[in-house]
Coordinates of C-alpha atoms and ligand atoms in Angstrom, one line a residue:
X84 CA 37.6 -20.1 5.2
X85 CA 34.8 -21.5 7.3
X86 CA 32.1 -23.7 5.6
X87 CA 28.5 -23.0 7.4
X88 CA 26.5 -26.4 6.9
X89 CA 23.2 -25.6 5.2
X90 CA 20.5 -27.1 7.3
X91 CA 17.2 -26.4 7.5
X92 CA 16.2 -25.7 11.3
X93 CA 13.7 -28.3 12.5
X94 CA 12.9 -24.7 15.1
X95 CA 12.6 -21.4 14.6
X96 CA 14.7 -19.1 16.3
X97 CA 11.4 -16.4 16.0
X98 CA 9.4 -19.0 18.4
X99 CA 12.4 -18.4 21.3
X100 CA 12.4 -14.7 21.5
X101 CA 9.3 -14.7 23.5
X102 CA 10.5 -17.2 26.1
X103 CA 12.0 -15.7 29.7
X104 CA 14.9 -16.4 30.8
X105 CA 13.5 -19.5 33.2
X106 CA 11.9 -21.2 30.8
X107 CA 15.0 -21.2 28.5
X108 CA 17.5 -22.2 31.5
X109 CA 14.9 -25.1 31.7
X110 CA 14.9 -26.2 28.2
X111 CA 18.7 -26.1 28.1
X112 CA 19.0 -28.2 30.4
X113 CA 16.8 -30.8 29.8
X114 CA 18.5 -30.7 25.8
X115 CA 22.1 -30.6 28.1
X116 CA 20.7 -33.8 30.8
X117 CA 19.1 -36.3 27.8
X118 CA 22.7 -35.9 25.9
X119 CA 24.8 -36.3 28.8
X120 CA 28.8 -35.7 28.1
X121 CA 28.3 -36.4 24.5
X122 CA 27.6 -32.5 24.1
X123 CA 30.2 -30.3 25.5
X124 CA 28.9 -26.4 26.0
X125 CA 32.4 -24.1 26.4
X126 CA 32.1 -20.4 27.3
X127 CA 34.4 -17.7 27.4
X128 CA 34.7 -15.7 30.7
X129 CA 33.4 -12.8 28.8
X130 CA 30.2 -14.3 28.7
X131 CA 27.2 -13.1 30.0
X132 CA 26.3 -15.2 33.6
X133 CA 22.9 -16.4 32.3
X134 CA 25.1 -18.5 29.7
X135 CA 28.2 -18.7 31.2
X136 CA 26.2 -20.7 34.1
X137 CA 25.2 -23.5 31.5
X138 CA 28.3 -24.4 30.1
X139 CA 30.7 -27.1 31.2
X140 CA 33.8 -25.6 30.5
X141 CA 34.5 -21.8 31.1
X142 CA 38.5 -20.5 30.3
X143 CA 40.1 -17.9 28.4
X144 CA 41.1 -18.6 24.9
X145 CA 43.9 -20.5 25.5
X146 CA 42.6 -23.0 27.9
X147 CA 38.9 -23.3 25.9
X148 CA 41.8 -24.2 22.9
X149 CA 43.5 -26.5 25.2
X150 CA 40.0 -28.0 26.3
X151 CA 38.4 -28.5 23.0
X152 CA 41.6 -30.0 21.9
X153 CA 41.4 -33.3 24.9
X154 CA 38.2 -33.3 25.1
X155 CA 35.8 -36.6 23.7
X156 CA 32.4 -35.4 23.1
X157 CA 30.2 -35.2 19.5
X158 CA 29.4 -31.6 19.9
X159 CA 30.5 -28.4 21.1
X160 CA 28.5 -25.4 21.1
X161 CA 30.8 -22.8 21.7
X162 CA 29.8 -19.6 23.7
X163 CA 32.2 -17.3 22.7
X164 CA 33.1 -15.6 18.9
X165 CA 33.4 -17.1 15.3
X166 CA 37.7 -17.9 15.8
X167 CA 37.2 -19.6 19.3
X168 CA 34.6 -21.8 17.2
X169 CA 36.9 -22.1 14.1
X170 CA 39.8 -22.8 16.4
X171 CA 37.5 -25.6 18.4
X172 CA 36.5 -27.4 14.6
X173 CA 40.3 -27.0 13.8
X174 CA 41.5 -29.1 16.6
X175 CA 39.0 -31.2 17.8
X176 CA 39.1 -32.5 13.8
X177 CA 42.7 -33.0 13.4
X178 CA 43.6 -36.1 11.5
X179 CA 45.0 -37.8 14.6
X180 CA 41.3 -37.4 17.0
X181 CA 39.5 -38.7 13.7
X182 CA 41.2 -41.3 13.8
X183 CA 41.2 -41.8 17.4
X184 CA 37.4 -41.6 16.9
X185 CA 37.0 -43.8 13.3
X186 CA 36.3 -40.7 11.6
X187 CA 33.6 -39.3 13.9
X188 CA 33.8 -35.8 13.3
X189 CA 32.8 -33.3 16.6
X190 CA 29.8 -31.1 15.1
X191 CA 30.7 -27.5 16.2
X192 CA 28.2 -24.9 16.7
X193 CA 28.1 -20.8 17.4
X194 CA 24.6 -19.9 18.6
X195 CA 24.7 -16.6 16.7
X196 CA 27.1 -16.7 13.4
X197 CA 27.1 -12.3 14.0
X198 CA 29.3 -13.3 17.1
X199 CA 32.5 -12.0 15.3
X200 CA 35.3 -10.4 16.8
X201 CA 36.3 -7.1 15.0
X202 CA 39.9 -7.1 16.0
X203 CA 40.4 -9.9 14.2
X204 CA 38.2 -8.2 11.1
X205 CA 41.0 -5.8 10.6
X206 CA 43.4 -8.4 9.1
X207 CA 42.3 -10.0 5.9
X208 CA 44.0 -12.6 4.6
X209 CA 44.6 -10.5 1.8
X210 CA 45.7 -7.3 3.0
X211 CA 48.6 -10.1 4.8
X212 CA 49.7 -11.9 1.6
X213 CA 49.7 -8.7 0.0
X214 CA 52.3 -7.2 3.0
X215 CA 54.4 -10.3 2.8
X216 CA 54.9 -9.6 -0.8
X217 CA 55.6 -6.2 0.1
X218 CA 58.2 -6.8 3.2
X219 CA 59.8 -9.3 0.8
X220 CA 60.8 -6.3 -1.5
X221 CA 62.7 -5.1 1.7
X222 CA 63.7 -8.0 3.7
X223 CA 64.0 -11.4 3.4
X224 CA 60.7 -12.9 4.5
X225 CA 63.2 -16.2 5.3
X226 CA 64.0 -13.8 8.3
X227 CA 60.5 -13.2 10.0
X228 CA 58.1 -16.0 11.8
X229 CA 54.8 -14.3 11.4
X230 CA 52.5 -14.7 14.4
X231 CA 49.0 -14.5 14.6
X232 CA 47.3 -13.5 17.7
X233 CA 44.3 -16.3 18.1
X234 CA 42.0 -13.5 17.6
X235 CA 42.0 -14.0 14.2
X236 CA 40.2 -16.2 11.1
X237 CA 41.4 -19.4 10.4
X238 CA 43.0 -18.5 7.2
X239 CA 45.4 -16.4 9.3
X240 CA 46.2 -19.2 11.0
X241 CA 46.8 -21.2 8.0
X242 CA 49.2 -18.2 6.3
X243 CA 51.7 -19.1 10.0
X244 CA 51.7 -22.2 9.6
X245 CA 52.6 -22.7 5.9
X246 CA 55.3 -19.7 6.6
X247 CA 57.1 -21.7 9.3
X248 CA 54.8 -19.4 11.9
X249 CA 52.7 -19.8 14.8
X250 CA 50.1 -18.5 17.0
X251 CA 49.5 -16.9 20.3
X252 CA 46.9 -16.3 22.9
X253 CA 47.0 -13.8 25.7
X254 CA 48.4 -16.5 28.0
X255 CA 51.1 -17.4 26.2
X256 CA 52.6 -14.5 23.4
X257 CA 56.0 -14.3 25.6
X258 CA 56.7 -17.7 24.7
X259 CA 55.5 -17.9 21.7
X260 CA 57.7 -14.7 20.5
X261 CA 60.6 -16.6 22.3
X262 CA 59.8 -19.3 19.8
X263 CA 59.7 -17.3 16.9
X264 CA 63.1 -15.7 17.7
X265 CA 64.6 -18.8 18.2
X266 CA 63.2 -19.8 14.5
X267 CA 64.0 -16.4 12.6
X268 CA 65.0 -12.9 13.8
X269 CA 62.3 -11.1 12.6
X270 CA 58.2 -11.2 13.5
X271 CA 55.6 -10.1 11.9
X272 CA 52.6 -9.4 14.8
X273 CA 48.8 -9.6 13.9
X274 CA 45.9 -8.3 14.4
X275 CA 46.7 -6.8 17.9
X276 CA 49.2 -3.9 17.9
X277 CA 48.8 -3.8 21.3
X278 CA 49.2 -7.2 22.5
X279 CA 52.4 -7.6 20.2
X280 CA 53.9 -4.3 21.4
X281 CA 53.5 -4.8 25.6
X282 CA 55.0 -8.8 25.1
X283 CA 58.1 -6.5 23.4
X284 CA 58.4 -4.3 25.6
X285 CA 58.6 -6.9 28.4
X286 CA 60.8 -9.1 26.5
X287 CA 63.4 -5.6 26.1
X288 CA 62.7 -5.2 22.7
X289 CA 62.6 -1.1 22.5
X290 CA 60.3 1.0 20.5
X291 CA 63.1 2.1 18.1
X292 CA 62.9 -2.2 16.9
X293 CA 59.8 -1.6 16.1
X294 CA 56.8 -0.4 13.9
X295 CA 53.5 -0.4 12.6
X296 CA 52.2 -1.8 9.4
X297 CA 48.8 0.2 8.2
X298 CA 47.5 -2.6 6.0
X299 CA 45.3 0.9 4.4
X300 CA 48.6 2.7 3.6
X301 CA 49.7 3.5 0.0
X302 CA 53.0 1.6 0.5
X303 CA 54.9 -0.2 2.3
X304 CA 52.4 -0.3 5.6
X305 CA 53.2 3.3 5.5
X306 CA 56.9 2.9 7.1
X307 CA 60.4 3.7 5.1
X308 CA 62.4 1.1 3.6
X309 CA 65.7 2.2 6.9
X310 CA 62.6 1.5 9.5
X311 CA 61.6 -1.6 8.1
X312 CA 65.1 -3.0 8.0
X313 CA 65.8 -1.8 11.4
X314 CA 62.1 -3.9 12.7
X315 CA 62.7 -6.9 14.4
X316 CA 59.0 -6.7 15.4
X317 CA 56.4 -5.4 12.9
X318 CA 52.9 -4.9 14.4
X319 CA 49.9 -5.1 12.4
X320 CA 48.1 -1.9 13.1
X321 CA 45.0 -3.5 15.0
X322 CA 43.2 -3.2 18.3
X323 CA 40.4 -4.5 20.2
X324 CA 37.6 -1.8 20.6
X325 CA 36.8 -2.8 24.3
X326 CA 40.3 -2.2 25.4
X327 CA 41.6 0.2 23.4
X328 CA 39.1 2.4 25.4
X329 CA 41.0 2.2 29.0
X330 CA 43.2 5.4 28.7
X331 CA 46.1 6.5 31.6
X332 CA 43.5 9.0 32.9
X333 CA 41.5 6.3 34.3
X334 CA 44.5 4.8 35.7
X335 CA 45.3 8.3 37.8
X336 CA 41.6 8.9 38.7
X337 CA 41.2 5.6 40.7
X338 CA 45.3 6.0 42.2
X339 CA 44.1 10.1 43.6
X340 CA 40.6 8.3 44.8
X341 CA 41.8 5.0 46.2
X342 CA 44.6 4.9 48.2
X343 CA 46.9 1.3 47.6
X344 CA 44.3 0.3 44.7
X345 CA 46.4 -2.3 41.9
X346 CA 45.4 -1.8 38.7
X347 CA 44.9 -5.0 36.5
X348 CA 44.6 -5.1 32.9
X349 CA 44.8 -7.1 30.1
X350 CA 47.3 -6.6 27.6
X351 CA 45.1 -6.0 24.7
X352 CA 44.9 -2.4 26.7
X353 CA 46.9 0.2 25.2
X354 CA 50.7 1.0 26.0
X355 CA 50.1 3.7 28.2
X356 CA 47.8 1.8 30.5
X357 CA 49.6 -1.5 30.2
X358 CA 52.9 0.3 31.2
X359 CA 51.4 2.1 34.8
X360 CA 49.1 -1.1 35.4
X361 CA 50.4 -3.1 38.7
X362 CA 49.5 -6.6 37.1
X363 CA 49.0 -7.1 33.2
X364 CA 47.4 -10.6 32.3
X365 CA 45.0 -12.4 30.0
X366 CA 41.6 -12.8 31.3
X367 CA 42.5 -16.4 33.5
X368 CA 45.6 -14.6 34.5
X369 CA 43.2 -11.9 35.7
X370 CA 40.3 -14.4 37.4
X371 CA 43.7 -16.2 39.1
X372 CA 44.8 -12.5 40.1
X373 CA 42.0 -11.7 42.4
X374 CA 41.0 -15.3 43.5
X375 CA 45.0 -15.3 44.9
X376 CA 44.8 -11.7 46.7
X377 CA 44.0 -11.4 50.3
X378 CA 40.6 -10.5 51.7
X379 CA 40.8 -6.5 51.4
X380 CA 42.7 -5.8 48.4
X381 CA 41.5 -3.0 45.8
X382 CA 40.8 -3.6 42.4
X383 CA 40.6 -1.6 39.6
X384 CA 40.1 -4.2 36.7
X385 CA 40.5 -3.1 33.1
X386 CA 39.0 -5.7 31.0
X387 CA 35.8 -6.3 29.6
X388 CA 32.4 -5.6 31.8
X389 CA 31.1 -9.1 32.2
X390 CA 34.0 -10.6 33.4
X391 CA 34.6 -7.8 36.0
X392 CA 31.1 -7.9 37.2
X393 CA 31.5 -11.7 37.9
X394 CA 34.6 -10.9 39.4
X395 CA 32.9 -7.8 42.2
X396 CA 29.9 -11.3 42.3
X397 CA 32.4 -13.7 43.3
X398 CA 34.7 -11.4 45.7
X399 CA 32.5 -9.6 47.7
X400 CA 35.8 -9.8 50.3
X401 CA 37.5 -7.7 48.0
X402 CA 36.9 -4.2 46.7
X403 CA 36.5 -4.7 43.2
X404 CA 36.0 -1.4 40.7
X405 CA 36.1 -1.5 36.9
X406 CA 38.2 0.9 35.3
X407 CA 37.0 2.9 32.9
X408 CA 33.8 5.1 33.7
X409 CA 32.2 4.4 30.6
X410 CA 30.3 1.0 29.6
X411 CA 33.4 -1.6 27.8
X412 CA 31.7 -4.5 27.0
X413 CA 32.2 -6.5 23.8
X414 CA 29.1 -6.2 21.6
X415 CA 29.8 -9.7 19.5
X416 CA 30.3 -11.8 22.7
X417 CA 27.0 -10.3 23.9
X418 CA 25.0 -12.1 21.1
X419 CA 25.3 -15.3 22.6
X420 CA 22.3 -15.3 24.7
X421 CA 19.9 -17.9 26.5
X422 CA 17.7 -17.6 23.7
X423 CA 20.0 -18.7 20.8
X424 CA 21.9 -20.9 22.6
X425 CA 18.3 -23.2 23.4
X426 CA 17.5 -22.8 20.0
X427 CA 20.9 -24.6 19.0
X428 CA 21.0 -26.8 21.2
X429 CA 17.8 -28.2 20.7
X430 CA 17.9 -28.0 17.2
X431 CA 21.2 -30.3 17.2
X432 CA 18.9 -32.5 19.3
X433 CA 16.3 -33.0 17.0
X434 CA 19.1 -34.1 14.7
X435 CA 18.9 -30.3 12.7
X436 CA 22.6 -28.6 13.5
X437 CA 22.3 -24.8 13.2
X438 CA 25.1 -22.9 12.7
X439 CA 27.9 -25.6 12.4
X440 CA 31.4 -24.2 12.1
X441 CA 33.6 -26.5 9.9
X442 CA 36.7 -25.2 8.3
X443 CA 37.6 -26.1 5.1
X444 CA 40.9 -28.8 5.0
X445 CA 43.2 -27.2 3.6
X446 CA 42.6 -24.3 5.8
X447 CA 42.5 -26.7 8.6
X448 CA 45.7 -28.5 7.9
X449 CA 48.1 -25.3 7.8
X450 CA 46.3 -23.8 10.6
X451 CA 46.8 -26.7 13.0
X452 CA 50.3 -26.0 12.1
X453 CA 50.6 -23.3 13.7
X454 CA 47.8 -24.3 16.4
X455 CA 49.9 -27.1 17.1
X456 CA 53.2 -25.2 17.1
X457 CA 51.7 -22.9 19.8
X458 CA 50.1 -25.9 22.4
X459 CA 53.1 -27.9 22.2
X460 CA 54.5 -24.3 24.2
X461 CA 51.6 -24.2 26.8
Ligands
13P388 P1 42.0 -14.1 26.4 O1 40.9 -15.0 26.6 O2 43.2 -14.7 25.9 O3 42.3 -13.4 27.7 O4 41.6 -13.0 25.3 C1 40.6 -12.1 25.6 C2 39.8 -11.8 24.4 O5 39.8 -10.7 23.9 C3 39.0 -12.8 23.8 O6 38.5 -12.4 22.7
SF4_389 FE1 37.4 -9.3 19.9 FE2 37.9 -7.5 21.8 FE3 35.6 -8.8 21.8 FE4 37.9 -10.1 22.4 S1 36.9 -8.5 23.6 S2 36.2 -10.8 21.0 S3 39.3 -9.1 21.0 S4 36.4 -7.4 20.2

């Protein structure tokens, strides 16, 4: 569970809706120049450019986890979703940085507190204890290392690591199911179906070892007692709503139209587009992708819109298309705008933190856990 400090603004956020874009930039960075490296700003690469541009540190959820982990600062503000903040509290305030800092605690803010993600809304931490108990009437639960994907709430977190599990970003899920197998022989995979099921399928686990657990089923996640004992990988039944909508049909369009075009997607994508894409990667795997590829290659990037845009921005050497041909942005990422990150920034200024993410300790101790579990892999 994340505690939200209580403070009373010093500004409104109604006095910065009126502001352009300019005179927001400015104000940011003046706040950003009079604080120096004390205040870190990290953004996701789904962010849109007019923020993206401000922070310090941009990277994919595994290196922003990585990053807020080393880095020495008194505040993030973190342009990105509510678990990338909740992760940044978690480890940036372990025990061990407190006390490398005498108990100075980094003060971690999300501009907009609606910035959720709504993959990892479809695992509660309820609906999970209450298929633990359920796979336990099965199987032995001593078998299975569950695995979060970061997407997730810290609770989730905090449920691996007290279970002898871990988590996983993108960047990193082979390993870290190479882990878990090496601990038990069983995994239980949440929120992303889709994430858990490519990794498999790349590691040579086949569809017959696996199945889906509806956390809204009647019983049992909705599977029979013979398919659950034959699992050795039990996906939560989750999936992220911006790319869940790249479908194979998009795939064969661009193929027919563009002769030698790769397609390049990220493995939150569906099956049936992961398993015809050319290159499957997490976004930095992506951004690496293209910055690697000779001037002239074709692109057909399925991933979300922001990122892709920066990507045709940056590469105008390369032909650079994105897949689908209907808008796939994420809608929670998209609240973090120039106007609510000024407003937090200079409210921490004036000594008024808006929107600070702090996770409650006992939260915090089982999910660094499993956070640490997973970056002593990267
Ligand atoms: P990565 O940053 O690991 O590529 O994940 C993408 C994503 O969906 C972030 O929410
Ligand atoms: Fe969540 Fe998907 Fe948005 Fe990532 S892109 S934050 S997984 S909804």
């Amino acid at each position: 569970m994340s505690l939200t400090q209580l403070n009373a603004p010093k500004f409104d956020f109604k006095d910065y809706r009126s502001l352009s874009n300019e005179q927001l930039s400015q104000r940011i960075r003046a706040v950003k120049q009079n604080l120096g490296d004390s205040l870190q700003i990290l953004g996701h690469h789904y962010q849109q450019d007019e923020v993206i541009e401000h922070s310090d540190l941009r990277g994919d959820s595994l290196q922003l986890s990585q990053l807020a982990a080393e880095r020495d600062c008194e505040a993030i503000v973190f342009c990105g979703v509510h678990f990338m903040a909740e992760t940044a509290d978690i480890v940036s305030n372990s025990p061990q940085r407190l006390e490398d800092r005498n108990g100075q605690r980094v003060t971690v803010m999300l501009p907009d507190m609606r910035a959720g993600c709504s993959m990892a809304d479809m695992a509660a931490i309820g609906q999970v204890e209450d298929a633990w108990a359920d796979l336990g009437e099965v199987i032995d639960t001593e078998d299975i290392t569950p695995v979060t994907y970061i997407n997730s709430a810290a609770s989730l977190k905090a449920f691996c690591g007290k279970n002898g599990g871990i988590v996983c970003t993108s960047s990193n899920a082979e390993k870290v199911l190479q882990w878990a197998f090496a601990q038990r022989k069983r995994v239980l995979f949440f929120p992303d179906q889709h994430l858990g099921r490519n990794t498999s399928l790349k590691m040579g686990i086949t569809d017959d070892q696996m199945c889906v657990w509806n956390p809204h089923a009647q019983a049992m996640g909705g599977n029979e007692r013979s398919v659950l004992e034959n699992s050795k990988v039990i996906l939560w039944q989750g999936h992220c709503s911006v790319h869940q909508m790249f479908k194979p049909e998009h795939v064969a369009a661009f193929r027919k139209q563009h002769e030698g075009i790769q397609i390049l997607v990220h493995p939150e994508c569906p099956r049936e587009v992961n398993d015809i894409a050319d290159v499957s990667g997490s976004t930095g795997k992506i951004i690496q992708t293209v910055q690697n590829a000779p001037a002239g290659t074709k692109w057909a990037i399925g991933t979300e819109l922001h990122l892709v845009n920066r990507l045709k921005k940056e590469h105008p050497e390369q032909e650079i298309h994105f897949l689908s041909p209907v808008v796939c942005m994420c809608a929670t990422m998209y609240r973090i705008d120039l106007a609510h990150l000024c407003w937090t920034l200079e409210n921490y200024a004036a000594g008024s933190p808006v929107n600070v993410i702090r996770v409650d300790e006992k939260t915090q101790e089982w999910s660094l856990v499993a956070l640490d579990r997973m970056l002593a892999l990267s």
